[in-house]
mmCIF file with all atom_site columns, C-alpha atoms and ligand atoms in Angstrom:
data_model
loop_
_atom_site.group_PDB
_atom_site.id
_atom_site.type_symbol
_atom_site.label_atom_id
_atom_site.label_alt_id
_atom_site.label_comp_id
_atom_site.label_asym_id
_atom_site.label_entity_id
_atom_site.label_seq_id
_atom_site.pdbx_PDB_ins_code
_atom_site.Cartn_x
_atom_site.Cartn_y
_atom_site.Cartn_z
_atom_site.occupancy
_atom_site.B_iso_or_equiv
_atom_site.pdbx_formal_charge
_atom_site.auth_seq_id
_atom_site.auth_comp_id
_atom_site.auth_asym_id
_atom_site.auth_atom_id
_atom_site.pdbx_PDB_model_num
ATOM   1   C CA  . UNK A 1 1   ? 157.750 -12.513 -4.072  1.00 0.00 ? 22  UNK A CA  1
ATOM   2   C CA  . UNK A 1 2   ? 158.412 -11.310 -7.573  1.00 0.00 ? 23  UNK A CA  1
ATOM   3   C CA  . UNK A 1 3   ? 156.049 -11.466 -10.243 1.00 0.00 ? 24  UNK A CA  1
ATOM   4   C CA  . UNK A 1 4   ? 156.865 -10.827 -14.201 1.00 0.00 ? 25  UNK A CA  1
ATOM   5   C CA  . UNK A 1 5   ? 152.803 -9.007  -15.369 1.00 0.00 ? 26  UNK A CA  1
ATOM   6   C CA  . UNK A 1 6   ? 153.009 -9.821  -19.965 1.00 0.00 ? 27  UNK A CA  1
ATOM   7   C CA  . UNK A 1 7   ? 151.085 -7.580  -20.600 1.00 0.00 ? 28  UNK A CA  1
ATOM   8   C CA  . UNK A 1 8   ? 151.661 -4.432  -22.523 1.00 0.00 ? 29  UNK A CA  1
ATOM   9   C CA  . UNK A 1 9   ? 148.680 -2.815  -22.411 1.00 0.00 ? 30  UNK A CA  1
ATOM   10  C CA  . UNK A 1 10  ? 149.101 -0.003  -20.131 1.00 0.00 ? 31  UNK A CA  1
ATOM   11  C CA  . UNK A 1 11  ? 144.370 0.124   -19.115 1.00 0.00 ? 32  UNK A CA  1
ATOM   12  C CA  . UNK A 1 12  ? 145.750 -3.447  -17.879 1.00 0.00 ? 33  UNK A CA  1
ATOM   13  C CA  . UNK A 1 13  ? 148.285 -2.905  -16.505 1.00 0.00 ? 34  UNK A CA  1
ATOM   14  C CA  . UNK A 1 14  ? 146.543 0.005   -14.687 1.00 0.00 ? 35  UNK A CA  1
ATOM   15  C CA  . UNK A 1 15  ? 143.598 -1.927  -13.554 1.00 0.00 ? 36  UNK A CA  1
ATOM   16  C CA  . UNK A 1 16  ? 145.998 -4.843  -11.900 1.00 0.00 ? 37  UNK A CA  1
ATOM   17  C CA  . UNK A 1 17  ? 147.974 -3.118  -9.459  1.00 0.00 ? 38  UNK A CA  1
ATOM   18  C CA  . UNK A 1 18  ? 146.294 -2.599  -6.496  1.00 0.00 ? 39  UNK A CA  1
ATOM   19  C CA  . UNK A 1 19  ? 144.727 -5.777  -6.891  1.00 0.00 ? 40  UNK A CA  1
ATOM   20  C CA  . UNK A 1 20  ? 148.157 -7.159  -6.098  1.00 0.00 ? 41  UNK A CA  1
ATOM   21  C CA  . UNK A 1 21  ? 149.505 -6.688  -2.480  1.00 0.00 ? 42  UNK A CA  1
ATOM   22  C CA  . UNK A 1 22  ? 152.871 -7.744  -0.694  1.00 0.00 ? 43  UNK A CA  1
ATOM   23  C CA  . UNK A 1 23  ? 154.045 -9.212  -4.545  1.00 0.00 ? 44  UNK A CA  1
ATOM   24  C CA  . UNK A 1 24  ? 156.508 -7.994  -6.160  1.00 0.00 ? 45  UNK A CA  1
ATOM   25  C CA  . UNK A 1 25  ? 155.170 -6.863  -9.792  1.00 0.00 ? 46  UNK A CA  1
ATOM   26  C CA  . UNK A 1 26  ? 157.492 -6.707  -12.577 1.00 0.00 ? 47  UNK A CA  1
ATOM   27  C CA  . UNK A 1 27  ? 157.102 -4.748  -16.114 1.00 0.00 ? 48  UNK A CA  1
ATOM   28  C CA  . UNK A 1 28  ? 158.356 -6.574  -19.372 1.00 0.00 ? 49  UNK A CA  1
ATOM   29  C CA  . UNK A 1 29  ? 160.809 -3.836  -18.939 1.00 0.00 ? 50  UNK A CA  1
ATOM   30  C CA  . UNK A 1 30  ? 162.538 -4.073  -16.010 1.00 0.00 ? 51  UNK A CA  1
ATOM   31  C CA  . UNK A 1 31  ? 162.634 -7.577  -17.128 1.00 0.00 ? 52  UNK A CA  1
ATOM   32  C CA  . UNK A 1 32  ? 164.123 -6.579  -20.520 1.00 0.00 ? 53  UNK A CA  1
ATOM   33  C CA  . UNK A 1 33  ? 161.284 -7.639  -23.517 1.00 0.00 ? 54  UNK A CA  1
ATOM   34  C CA  . UNK A 1 34  ? 161.021 -5.214  -25.639 1.00 0.00 ? 55  UNK A CA  1
ATOM   35  C CA  . UNK A 1 35  ? 159.110 -6.905  -28.207 1.00 0.00 ? 56  UNK A CA  1
ATOM   36  C CA  . UNK A 1 36  ? 156.226 -7.739  -29.252 1.00 0.00 ? 57  UNK A CA  1
ATOM   37  C CA  . UNK A 1 37  ? 154.204 -10.437 -27.896 1.00 0.00 ? 58  UNK A CA  1
ATOM   38  C CA  . UNK A 1 38  ? 152.729 -12.712 -30.679 1.00 0.00 ? 59  UNK A CA  1
ATOM   39  C CA  . UNK A 1 39  ? 149.137 -14.330 -29.814 1.00 0.00 ? 60  UNK A CA  1
ATOM   40  C CA  . UNK A 1 40  ? 148.105 -16.077 -32.163 1.00 0.00 ? 61  UNK A CA  1
ATOM   41  C CA  . UNK A 1 41  ? 145.600 -18.283 -31.034 1.00 0.00 ? 62  UNK A CA  1
ATOM   42  C CA  . UNK A 1 42  ? 141.661 -18.989 -31.322 1.00 0.00 ? 63  UNK A CA  1
ATOM   43  C CA  . UNK A 1 43  ? 141.127 -19.262 -27.500 1.00 0.00 ? 64  UNK A CA  1
ATOM   44  C CA  . UNK A 1 44  ? 141.699 -17.097 -24.325 1.00 0.00 ? 65  UNK A CA  1
ATOM   45  C CA  . UNK A 1 45  ? 143.277 -20.100 -22.314 1.00 0.00 ? 66  UNK A CA  1
ATOM   46  C CA  . UNK A 1 46  ? 145.467 -21.105 -25.339 1.00 0.00 ? 67  UNK A CA  1
ATOM   47  C CA  . UNK A 1 47  ? 146.688 -16.825 -25.788 1.00 0.00 ? 68  UNK A CA  1
ATOM   48  C CA  . UNK A 1 48  ? 147.929 -16.787 -21.804 1.00 0.00 ? 69  UNK A CA  1
ATOM   49  C CA  . UNK A 1 49  ? 149.289 -19.951 -22.181 1.00 0.00 ? 70  UNK A CA  1
ATOM   50  C CA  . UNK A 1 50  ? 151.645 -17.793 -25.427 1.00 0.00 ? 71  UNK A CA  1
ATOM   51  C CA  . UNK A 1 51  ? 152.368 -14.766 -23.487 1.00 0.00 ? 72  UNK A CA  1
ATOM   52  C CA  . UNK A 1 52  ? 153.462 -16.081 -20.445 1.00 0.00 ? 73  UNK A CA  1
ATOM   53  C CA  . UNK A 1 53  ? 155.664 -19.217 -21.909 1.00 0.00 ? 74  UNK A CA  1
ATOM   54  C CA  . UNK A 1 54  ? 157.732 -17.076 -24.175 1.00 0.00 ? 75  UNK A CA  1
ATOM   55  C CA  . UNK A 1 55  ? 157.923 -14.224 -21.063 1.00 0.00 ? 76  UNK A CA  1
ATOM   56  C CA  . UNK A 1 56  ? 158.794 -17.013 -18.300 1.00 0.00 ? 77  UNK A CA  1
ATOM   57  C CA  . UNK A 1 57  ? 161.312 -18.711 -21.468 1.00 0.00 ? 78  UNK A CA  1
ATOM   58  C CA  . UNK A 1 58  ? 162.869 -14.724 -21.341 1.00 0.00 ? 79  UNK A CA  1
ATOM   59  C CA  . UNK A 1 59  ? 162.917 -14.009 -17.955 1.00 0.00 ? 80  UNK A CA  1
ATOM   60  C CA  . UNK A 1 60  ? 162.870 -17.171 -16.004 1.00 0.00 ? 81  UNK A CA  1
ATOM   61  C CA  . UNK A 1 61  ? 161.089 -15.391 -13.202 1.00 0.00 ? 82  UNK A CA  1
ATOM   62  C CA  . UNK A 1 62  ? 157.061 -17.089 -12.144 1.00 0.00 ? 83  UNK A CA  1
ATOM   63  C CA  . UNK A 1 63  ? 155.003 -14.837 -14.971 1.00 0.00 ? 84  UNK A CA  1
ATOM   64  C CA  . UNK A 1 64  ? 151.295 -14.432 -15.392 1.00 0.00 ? 85  UNK A CA  1
ATOM   65  C CA  . UNK A 1 65  ? 149.380 -13.250 -18.799 1.00 0.00 ? 86  UNK A CA  1
ATOM   66  C CA  . UNK A 1 66  ? 145.960 -11.872 -19.559 1.00 0.00 ? 87  UNK A CA  1
ATOM   67  C CA  . UNK A 1 67  ? 144.457 -13.326 -22.288 1.00 0.00 ? 88  UNK A CA  1
ATOM   68  C CA  . UNK A 1 68  ? 140.732 -10.890 -22.800 1.00 0.00 ? 89  UNK A CA  1
ATOM   69  C CA  . UNK A 1 69  ? 138.295 -9.595  -25.067 1.00 0.00 ? 90  UNK A CA  1
ATOM   70  C CA  . UNK A 1 70  ? 134.492 -8.782  -25.680 1.00 0.00 ? 91  UNK A CA  1
ATOM   71  C CA  . UNK A 1 71  ? 132.032 -11.524 -26.690 1.00 0.00 ? 92  UNK A CA  1
ATOM   72  C CA  . UNK A 1 72  ? 128.642 -9.877  -28.163 1.00 0.00 ? 93  UNK A CA  1
ATOM   73  C CA  . UNK A 1 73  ? 126.280 -12.795 -28.232 1.00 0.00 ? 94  UNK A CA  1
ATOM   74  C CA  . UNK A 1 74  ? 123.877 -10.986 -31.199 1.00 0.00 ? 95  UNK A CA  1
ATOM   75  C CA  . UNK A 1 75  ? 127.815 -11.710 -33.271 1.00 0.00 ? 96  UNK A CA  1
ATOM   76  C CA  . UNK A 1 76  ? 128.037 -15.635 -31.993 1.00 0.00 ? 97  UNK A CA  1
ATOM   77  C CA  . UNK A 1 77  ? 130.272 -14.290 -29.541 1.00 0.00 ? 98  UNK A CA  1
ATOM   78  C CA  . UNK A 1 78  ? 132.686 -11.863 -31.643 1.00 0.00 ? 99  UNK A CA  1
ATOM   79  C CA  . UNK A 1 79  ? 135.222 -10.260 -31.324 1.00 0.00 ? 100 UNK A CA  1
ATOM   80  C CA  . UNK A 1 80  ? 136.287 -12.190 -28.550 1.00 0.00 ? 101 UNK A CA  1
ATOM   81  C CA  . UNK A 1 81  ? 139.875 -13.271 -29.124 1.00 0.00 ? 102 UNK A CA  1
ATOM   82  C CA  . UNK A 1 82  ? 140.131 -10.635 -31.322 1.00 0.00 ? 103 UNK A CA  1
ATOM   83  C CA  . UNK A 1 83  ? 138.663 -8.177  -29.552 1.00 0.00 ? 104 UNK A CA  1
ATOM   84  C CA  . UNK A 1 84  ? 142.059 -6.233  -30.124 1.00 0.00 ? 105 UNK A CA  1
ATOM   85  C CA  . UNK A 1 85  ? 142.724 -6.003  -33.690 1.00 0.00 ? 106 UNK A CA  1
ATOM   86  C CA  . UNK A 1 86  ? 138.741 -5.794  -34.151 1.00 0.00 ? 107 UNK A CA  1
ATOM   87  C CA  . UNK A 1 87  ? 138.586 -3.433  -37.176 1.00 0.00 ? 108 UNK A CA  1
ATOM   88  C CA  . UNK A 1 88  ? 141.825 -4.885  -38.629 1.00 0.00 ? 109 UNK A CA  1
ATOM   89  C CA  . UNK A 1 89  ? 143.144 -2.120  -36.649 1.00 0.00 ? 110 UNK A CA  1
ATOM   90  C CA  . UNK A 1 90  ? 145.136 -2.660  -32.549 1.00 0.00 ? 111 UNK A CA  1
ATOM   91  C CA  . UNK A 1 91  ? 143.120 1.009   -32.268 1.00 0.00 ? 112 UNK A CA  1
ATOM   92  C CA  . UNK A 1 92  ? 140.463 1.381   -29.455 1.00 0.00 ? 113 UNK A CA  1
ATOM   93  C CA  . UNK A 1 93  ? 138.535 4.314   -31.077 1.00 0.00 ? 114 UNK A CA  1
ATOM   94  C CA  . UNK A 1 94  ? 138.716 1.988   -34.271 1.00 0.00 ? 115 UNK A CA  1
ATOM   95  C CA  . UNK A 1 95  ? 137.894 -1.505  -32.657 1.00 0.00 ? 116 UNK A CA  1
ATOM   96  C CA  . UNK A 1 96  ? 134.290 0.222   -30.232 1.00 0.00 ? 117 UNK A CA  1
ATOM   97  C CA  . UNK A 1 97  ? 133.116 1.989   -33.710 1.00 0.00 ? 118 UNK A CA  1
ATOM   98  C CA  . UNK A 1 98  ? 133.418 -1.028  -35.581 1.00 0.00 ? 119 UNK A CA  1
ATOM   99  C CA  . UNK A 1 99  ? 131.242 -3.683  -32.904 1.00 0.00 ? 120 UNK A CA  1
ATOM   100 C CA  . UNK A 1 100 ? 128.370 -0.085  -32.428 1.00 0.00 ? 121 UNK A CA  1
ATOM   101 C CA  . UNK A 1 101 ? 128.510 -0.473  -36.511 1.00 0.00 ? 122 UNK A CA  1
ATOM   102 C CA  . UNK A 1 102 ? 128.371 -4.054  -36.196 1.00 0.00 ? 123 UNK A CA  1
ATOM   103 C CA  . UNK A 1 103 ? 125.148 -3.816  -33.711 1.00 0.00 ? 124 UNK A CA  1
ATOM   104 C CA  . UNK A 1 104 ? 123.453 -1.394  -35.617 1.00 0.00 ? 125 UNK A CA  1
ATOM   105 C CA  . UNK A 1 105 ? 119.403 -2.418  -35.848 1.00 0.00 ? 126 UNK A CA  1
ATOM   106 C CA  . UNK A 1 106 ? 119.887 -5.871  -33.417 1.00 0.00 ? 127 UNK A CA  1
ATOM   107 C CA  . UNK A 1 107 ? 117.449 -5.512  -30.605 1.00 0.00 ? 128 UNK A CA  1
ATOM   108 C CA  . UNK A 1 108 ? 120.051 -7.865  -28.377 1.00 0.00 ? 129 UNK A CA  1
ATOM   109 C CA  . UNK A 1 109 ? 123.099 -6.286  -27.314 1.00 0.00 ? 130 UNK A CA  1
ATOM   110 C CA  . UNK A 1 110 ? 123.927 -8.635  -24.193 1.00 0.00 ? 131 UNK A CA  1
ATOM   111 C CA  . UNK A 1 111 ? 128.217 -9.475  -24.525 1.00 0.00 ? 132 UNK A CA  1
ATOM   112 C CA  . UNK A 1 112 ? 130.099 -10.086 -21.719 1.00 0.00 ? 133 UNK A CA  1
ATOM   113 C CA  . UNK A 1 113 ? 134.671 -9.083  -21.237 1.00 0.00 ? 134 UNK A CA  1
ATOM   114 C CA  . UNK A 1 114 ? 136.025 -12.798 -20.415 1.00 0.00 ? 135 UNK A CA  1
ATOM   115 C CA  . UNK A 1 115 ? 139.429 -12.529 -19.017 1.00 0.00 ? 136 UNK A CA  1
ATOM   116 C CA  . UNK A 1 116 ? 141.881 -16.145 -18.818 1.00 0.00 ? 137 UNK A CA  1
ATOM   117 C CA  . UNK A 1 117 ? 144.848 -15.390 -16.590 1.00 0.00 ? 138 UNK A CA  1
ATOM   118 C CA  . UNK A 1 118 ? 148.167 -17.496 -17.509 1.00 0.00 ? 139 UNK A CA  1
ATOM   119 C CA  . UNK A 1 119 ? 150.287 -18.308 -13.957 1.00 0.00 ? 140 UNK A CA  1
ATOM   120 C CA  . UNK A 1 120 ? 153.732 -19.996 -14.410 1.00 0.00 ? 141 UNK A CA  1
ATOM   121 C CA  . UNK A 1 121 ? 154.941 -20.406 -11.047 1.00 0.00 ? 142 UNK A CA  1
ATOM   122 C CA  . UNK A 1 122 ? 157.368 -22.536 -10.251 1.00 0.00 ? 143 UNK A CA  1
ATOM   123 C CA  . UNK A 1 123 ? 157.515 -23.848 -13.684 1.00 0.00 ? 144 UNK A CA  1
ATOM   124 C CA  . UNK A 1 124 ? 153.377 -25.442 -13.386 1.00 0.00 ? 145 UNK A CA  1
ATOM   125 C CA  . UNK A 1 125 ? 150.950 -24.220 -15.193 1.00 0.00 ? 146 UNK A CA  1
ATOM   126 C CA  . UNK A 1 126 ? 147.392 -22.256 -13.660 1.00 0.00 ? 147 UNK A CA  1
ATOM   127 C CA  . UNK A 1 127 ? 144.062 -20.608 -15.083 1.00 0.00 ? 148 UNK A CA  1
ATOM   128 C CA  . UNK A 1 128 ? 142.147 -18.508 -13.038 1.00 0.00 ? 149 UNK A CA  1
ATOM   129 C CA  . UNK A 1 129 ? 138.947 -16.799 -15.178 1.00 0.00 ? 150 UNK A CA  1
ATOM   130 C CA  . UNK A 1 130 ? 136.333 -14.250 -14.875 1.00 0.00 ? 151 UNK A CA  1
ATOM   131 C CA  . UNK A 1 131 ? 133.644 -13.350 -16.840 1.00 0.00 ? 152 UNK A CA  1
ATOM   132 C CA  . UNK A 1 132 ? 131.535 -9.620  -16.680 1.00 0.00 ? 153 UNK A CA  1
ATOM   133 C CA  . UNK A 1 133 ? 128.407 -9.800  -18.610 1.00 0.00 ? 154 UNK A CA  1
ATOM   134 C CA  . UNK A 1 134 ? 126.664 -6.867  -19.351 1.00 0.00 ? 155 UNK A CA  1
ATOM   135 C CA  . UNK A 1 135 ? 124.535 -4.895  -22.566 1.00 0.00 ? 156 UNK A CA  1
ATOM   136 C CA  . UNK A 1 136 ? 126.366 -2.896  -25.303 1.00 0.00 ? 157 UNK A CA  1
ATOM   137 C CA  . UNK A 1 137 ? 124.799 1.064   -25.560 1.00 0.00 ? 158 UNK A CA  1
ATOM   138 C CA  . UNK A 1 138 ? 123.580 3.018   -28.694 1.00 0.00 ? 159 UNK A CA  1
ATOM   139 C CA  . UNK A 1 139 ? 126.314 5.361   -28.361 1.00 0.00 ? 160 UNK A CA  1
ATOM   140 C CA  . UNK A 1 140 ? 129.914 5.859   -26.328 1.00 0.00 ? 161 UNK A CA  1
ATOM   141 C CA  . UNK A 1 141 ? 129.813 7.485   -23.163 1.00 0.00 ? 162 UNK A CA  1
ATOM   142 C CA  . UNK A 1 142 ? 132.689 8.605   -20.719 1.00 0.00 ? 163 UNK A CA  1
ATOM   143 C CA  . UNK A 1 143 ? 136.315 9.044   -21.001 1.00 0.00 ? 164 UNK A CA  1
ATOM   144 C CA  . UNK A 1 144 ? 137.661 6.522   -18.401 1.00 0.00 ? 165 UNK A CA  1
ATOM   145 C CA  . UNK A 1 145 ? 138.477 2.975   -18.585 1.00 0.00 ? 166 UNK A CA  1
ATOM   146 C CA  . UNK A 1 146 ? 140.147 1.676   -22.107 1.00 0.00 ? 167 UNK A CA  1
ATOM   147 C CA  . UNK A 1 147 ? 139.151 -0.368  -24.566 1.00 0.00 ? 168 UNK A CA  1
ATOM   148 C CA  . UNK A 1 148 ? 135.428 -0.712  -24.799 1.00 0.00 ? 169 UNK A CA  1
ATOM   149 C CA  . UNK A 1 149 ? 134.524 0.367   -21.840 1.00 0.00 ? 170 UNK A CA  1
ATOM   150 C CA  . UNK A 1 150 ? 132.331 3.046   -23.332 1.00 0.00 ? 171 UNK A CA  1
ATOM   151 C CA  . UNK A 1 151 ? 130.322 1.321   -25.475 1.00 0.00 ? 172 UNK A CA  1
ATOM   152 C CA  . UNK A 1 152 ? 129.594 -1.407  -22.306 1.00 0.00 ? 173 UNK A CA  1
ATOM   153 C CA  . UNK A 1 153 ? 127.526 -1.086  -19.042 1.00 0.00 ? 174 UNK A CA  1
ATOM   154 C CA  . UNK A 1 154 ? 128.096 -4.229  -16.675 1.00 0.00 ? 175 UNK A CA  1
ATOM   155 C CA  . UNK A 1 155 ? 124.511 -5.778  -15.367 1.00 0.00 ? 176 UNK A CA  1
ATOM   156 C CA  . UNK A 1 156 ? 123.148 -3.528  -12.234 1.00 0.00 ? 177 UNK A CA  1
ATOM   157 C CA  . UNK A 1 157 ? 124.244 -0.723  -12.889 1.00 0.00 ? 178 UNK A CA  1
ATOM   158 C CA  . UNK A 1 158 ? 123.355 2.184   -16.089 1.00 0.00 ? 179 UNK A CA  1
ATOM   159 C CA  . UNK A 1 159 ? 126.526 3.483   -16.085 1.00 0.00 ? 180 UNK A CA  1
ATOM   160 C CA  . UNK A 1 160 ? 129.464 3.119   -18.372 1.00 0.00 ? 181 UNK A CA  1
ATOM   161 C CA  . UNK A 1 161 ? 132.563 1.973   -17.545 1.00 0.00 ? 182 UNK A CA  1
ATOM   162 C CA  . UNK A 1 162 ? 134.228 3.627   -18.920 1.00 0.00 ? 183 UNK A CA  1
ATOM   163 C CA  . UNK A 1 163 ? 132.302 6.554   -16.313 1.00 0.00 ? 184 UNK A CA  1
ATOM   164 C CA  . UNK A 1 164 ? 132.302 3.753   -12.735 1.00 0.00 ? 185 UNK A CA  1
ATOM   165 C CA  . UNK A 1 165 ? 135.743 4.639   -10.879 1.00 0.00 ? 186 UNK A CA  1
ATOM   166 C CA  . UNK A 1 166 ? 138.121 1.742   -11.310 1.00 0.00 ? 187 UNK A CA  1
ATOM   167 C CA  . UNK A 1 167 ? 138.011 0.809   -7.640  1.00 0.00 ? 188 UNK A CA  1
ATOM   168 C CA  . UNK A 1 168 ? 133.645 -0.422  -8.403  1.00 0.00 ? 189 UNK A CA  1
ATOM   169 C CA  . UNK A 1 169 ? 135.109 -1.588  -12.226 1.00 0.00 ? 190 UNK A CA  1
ATOM   170 C CA  . UNK A 1 170 ? 137.803 -4.036  -10.592 1.00 0.00 ? 191 UNK A CA  1
ATOM   171 C CA  . UNK A 1 171 ? 135.132 -5.356  -7.119  1.00 0.00 ? 192 UNK A CA  1
ATOM   172 C CA  . UNK A 1 172 ? 133.277 -6.750  -10.982 1.00 0.00 ? 193 UNK A CA  1
ATOM   173 C CA  . UNK A 1 173 ? 135.170 -7.046  -13.691 1.00 0.00 ? 194 UNK A CA  1
ATOM   174 C CA  . UNK A 1 174 ? 136.529 -9.938  -15.984 1.00 0.00 ? 195 UNK A CA  1
ATOM   175 C CA  . UNK A 1 175 ? 139.485 -8.932  -15.316 1.00 0.00 ? 196 UNK A CA  1
ATOM   176 C CA  . UNK A 1 176 ? 139.518 -8.114  -10.912 1.00 0.00 ? 197 UNK A CA  1
ATOM   177 C CA  . UNK A 1 177 ? 138.173 -11.972 -11.023 1.00 0.00 ? 198 UNK A CA  1
ATOM   178 C CA  . UNK A 1 178 ? 140.208 -13.721 -12.555 1.00 0.00 ? 199 UNK A CA  1
ATOM   179 C CA  . UNK A 1 179 ? 143.144 -11.442 -10.038 1.00 0.00 ? 200 UNK A CA  1
ATOM   180 C CA  . UNK A 1 180 ? 141.754 -12.271 -7.457  1.00 0.00 ? 201 UNK A CA  1
ATOM   181 C CA  . UNK A 1 181 ? 141.496 -16.550 -7.727  1.00 0.00 ? 202 UNK A CA  1
ATOM   182 C CA  . UNK A 1 182 ? 145.168 -16.090 -8.508  1.00 0.00 ? 203 UNK A CA  1
ATOM   183 C CA  . UNK A 1 183 ? 146.634 -13.839 -5.590  1.00 0.00 ? 204 UNK A CA  1
ATOM   184 C CA  . UNK A 1 184 ? 144.086 -16.019 -3.440  1.00 0.00 ? 205 UNK A CA  1
ATOM   185 C CA  . UNK A 1 185 ? 145.839 -19.103 -4.985  1.00 0.00 ? 206 UNK A CA  1
ATOM   186 C CA  . UNK A 1 186 ? 149.419 -16.811 -4.467  1.00 0.00 ? 207 UNK A CA  1
ATOM   187 C CA  . UNK A 1 187 ? 148.270 -16.694 -0.479  1.00 0.00 ? 208 UNK A CA  1
ATOM   188 C CA  . UNK A 1 188 ? 148.241 -20.285 -0.320  1.00 0.00 ? 209 UNK A CA  1
ATOM   189 C CA  . UNK A 1 189 ? 150.763 -20.873 -1.907  1.00 0.00 ? 210 UNK A CA  1
ATOM   190 C CA  . UNK A 1 190 ? 153.469 -19.086 0.363   1.00 0.00 ? 211 UNK A CA  1
ATOM   191 C CA  . UNK A 1 191 ? 151.349 -20.470 3.735   1.00 0.00 ? 212 UNK A CA  1
ATOM   192 C CA  . UNK A 1 192 ? 152.414 -23.171 2.376   1.00 0.00 ? 213 UNK A CA  1
HETATM 193 P P1  . IMP B 2 .   ? 144.368 -8.377  -25.583 1.00 0.00 ? 119 IMP B P1  1
HETATM 194 O O1  . IMP B 2 .   ? 144.276 -10.096 -24.570 1.00 0.00 ? 119 IMP B O1  1
HETATM 195 O O2  . IMP B 2 .   ? 145.993 -8.050  -25.107 1.00 0.00 ? 119 IMP B O2  1
HETATM 196 O O3  . IMP B 2 .   ? 144.388 -10.136 -26.436 1.00 0.00 ? 119 IMP B O3  1
HETATM 197 O O4  . IMP B 2 .   ? 143.461 -7.869  -25.741 1.00 0.00 ? 119 IMP B O4  1
HETATM 198 C C1  . IMP B 2 .   ? 142.742 -7.893  -24.882 1.00 0.00 ? 119 IMP B C1  1
HETATM 199 C C2  . IMP B 2 .   ? 141.146 -6.937  -25.839 1.00 0.00 ? 119 IMP B C2  1
HETATM 200 O O5  . IMP B 2 .   ? 140.070 -6.850  -25.026 1.00 0.00 ? 119 IMP B O5  1
HETATM 201 C C3  . IMP B 2 .   ? 141.768 -4.726  -25.326 1.00 0.00 ? 119 IMP B C3  1
HETATM 202 O O6  . IMP B 2 .   ? 142.687 -4.742  -26.295 1.00 0.00 ? 119 IMP B O6  1
HETATM 203 C C4  . IMP B 2 .   ? 140.303 -4.273  -25.245 1.00 0.00 ? 119 IMP B C4  1
HETATM 204 O O7  . IMP B 2 .   ? 140.115 -4.536  -27.036 1.00 0.00 ? 119 IMP B O7  1
HETATM 205 C C5  . IMP B 2 .   ? 139.715 -5.604  -25.197 1.00 0.00 ? 119 IMP B C5  1
HETATM 206 N N1  . IMP B 2 .   ? 139.160 -6.229  -23.236 1.00 0.00 ? 119 IMP B N1  1
HETATM 207 C C6  . IMP B 2 .   ? 140.025 -6.189  -22.802 1.00 0.00 ? 119 IMP B C6  1
HETATM 208 N N2  . IMP B 2 .   ? 138.974 -6.489  -21.107 1.00 0.00 ? 119 IMP B N2  1
HETATM 209 C C7  . IMP B 2 .   ? 138.611 -5.193  -21.372 1.00 0.00 ? 119 IMP B C7  1
HETATM 210 C C8  . IMP B 2 .   ? 138.040 -4.370  -20.304 1.00 0.00 ? 119 IMP B C8  1
HETATM 211 O O8  . IMP B 2 .   ? 137.954 -4.254  -19.756 1.00 0.00 ? 119 IMP B O8  1
HETATM 212 N N3  . IMP B 2 .   ? 137.546 -2.754  -20.649 1.00 0.00 ? 119 IMP B N3  1
HETATM 213 C C9  . IMP B 2 .   ? 137.149 -2.848  -22.638 1.00 0.00 ? 119 IMP B C9  1
HETATM 214 N N4  . IMP B 2 .   ? 138.302 -3.913  -23.374 1.00 0.00 ? 119 IMP B N4  1
HETATM 215 C C10 . IMP B 2 .   ? 139.047 -4.980  -22.790 1.00 0.00 ? 119 IMP B C10 1
#
């Protein structure tokens, strides 16, 4: 079974790989796609579909895309779908510093990560979603993970995702939940 992962985000790919077993994961490089994939929409679902469709149209292979972000309650859900370029640049450090700045003085620091996977399998479209609740720290903690991980503490823990080992993050994260739902679906499909 081959499956193309429609992403150039190294952080995402590093997390997703160990969750997918028995399926040959192909990168964008493997299928010869060397451009940026557009994600111009205002929902995770639409952007995930746009990315998966672009790659599926390019190589005609089964493909999935993850669109994800962090939603901060005191900011009415921002940065949300704009997480990757919240500061105006695609720089993780600048984005998380802007978020810390925007939350200065806020008592409510609750937030959640959301991931929506769009899978195009045998020309049909399927969606899988995962959410991980937590809170935003006052300062950066830890050096692992990517994106907003140094300032996000998941519920039930005292360490940020940048301090927790990747297997713990994967066991509770938005992406881990969404990927496991997709893998379960693919296992069912391969048995039929
Ligand atoms: P996109 O799905 O390509 O639009 O990018 C998702 C963006 O959301 C990333 O670039 C990060 O800024 C943020 N994000 C999504 N998931 C995570 C995560 O697991 N850890 C840290 N940041 C994340």
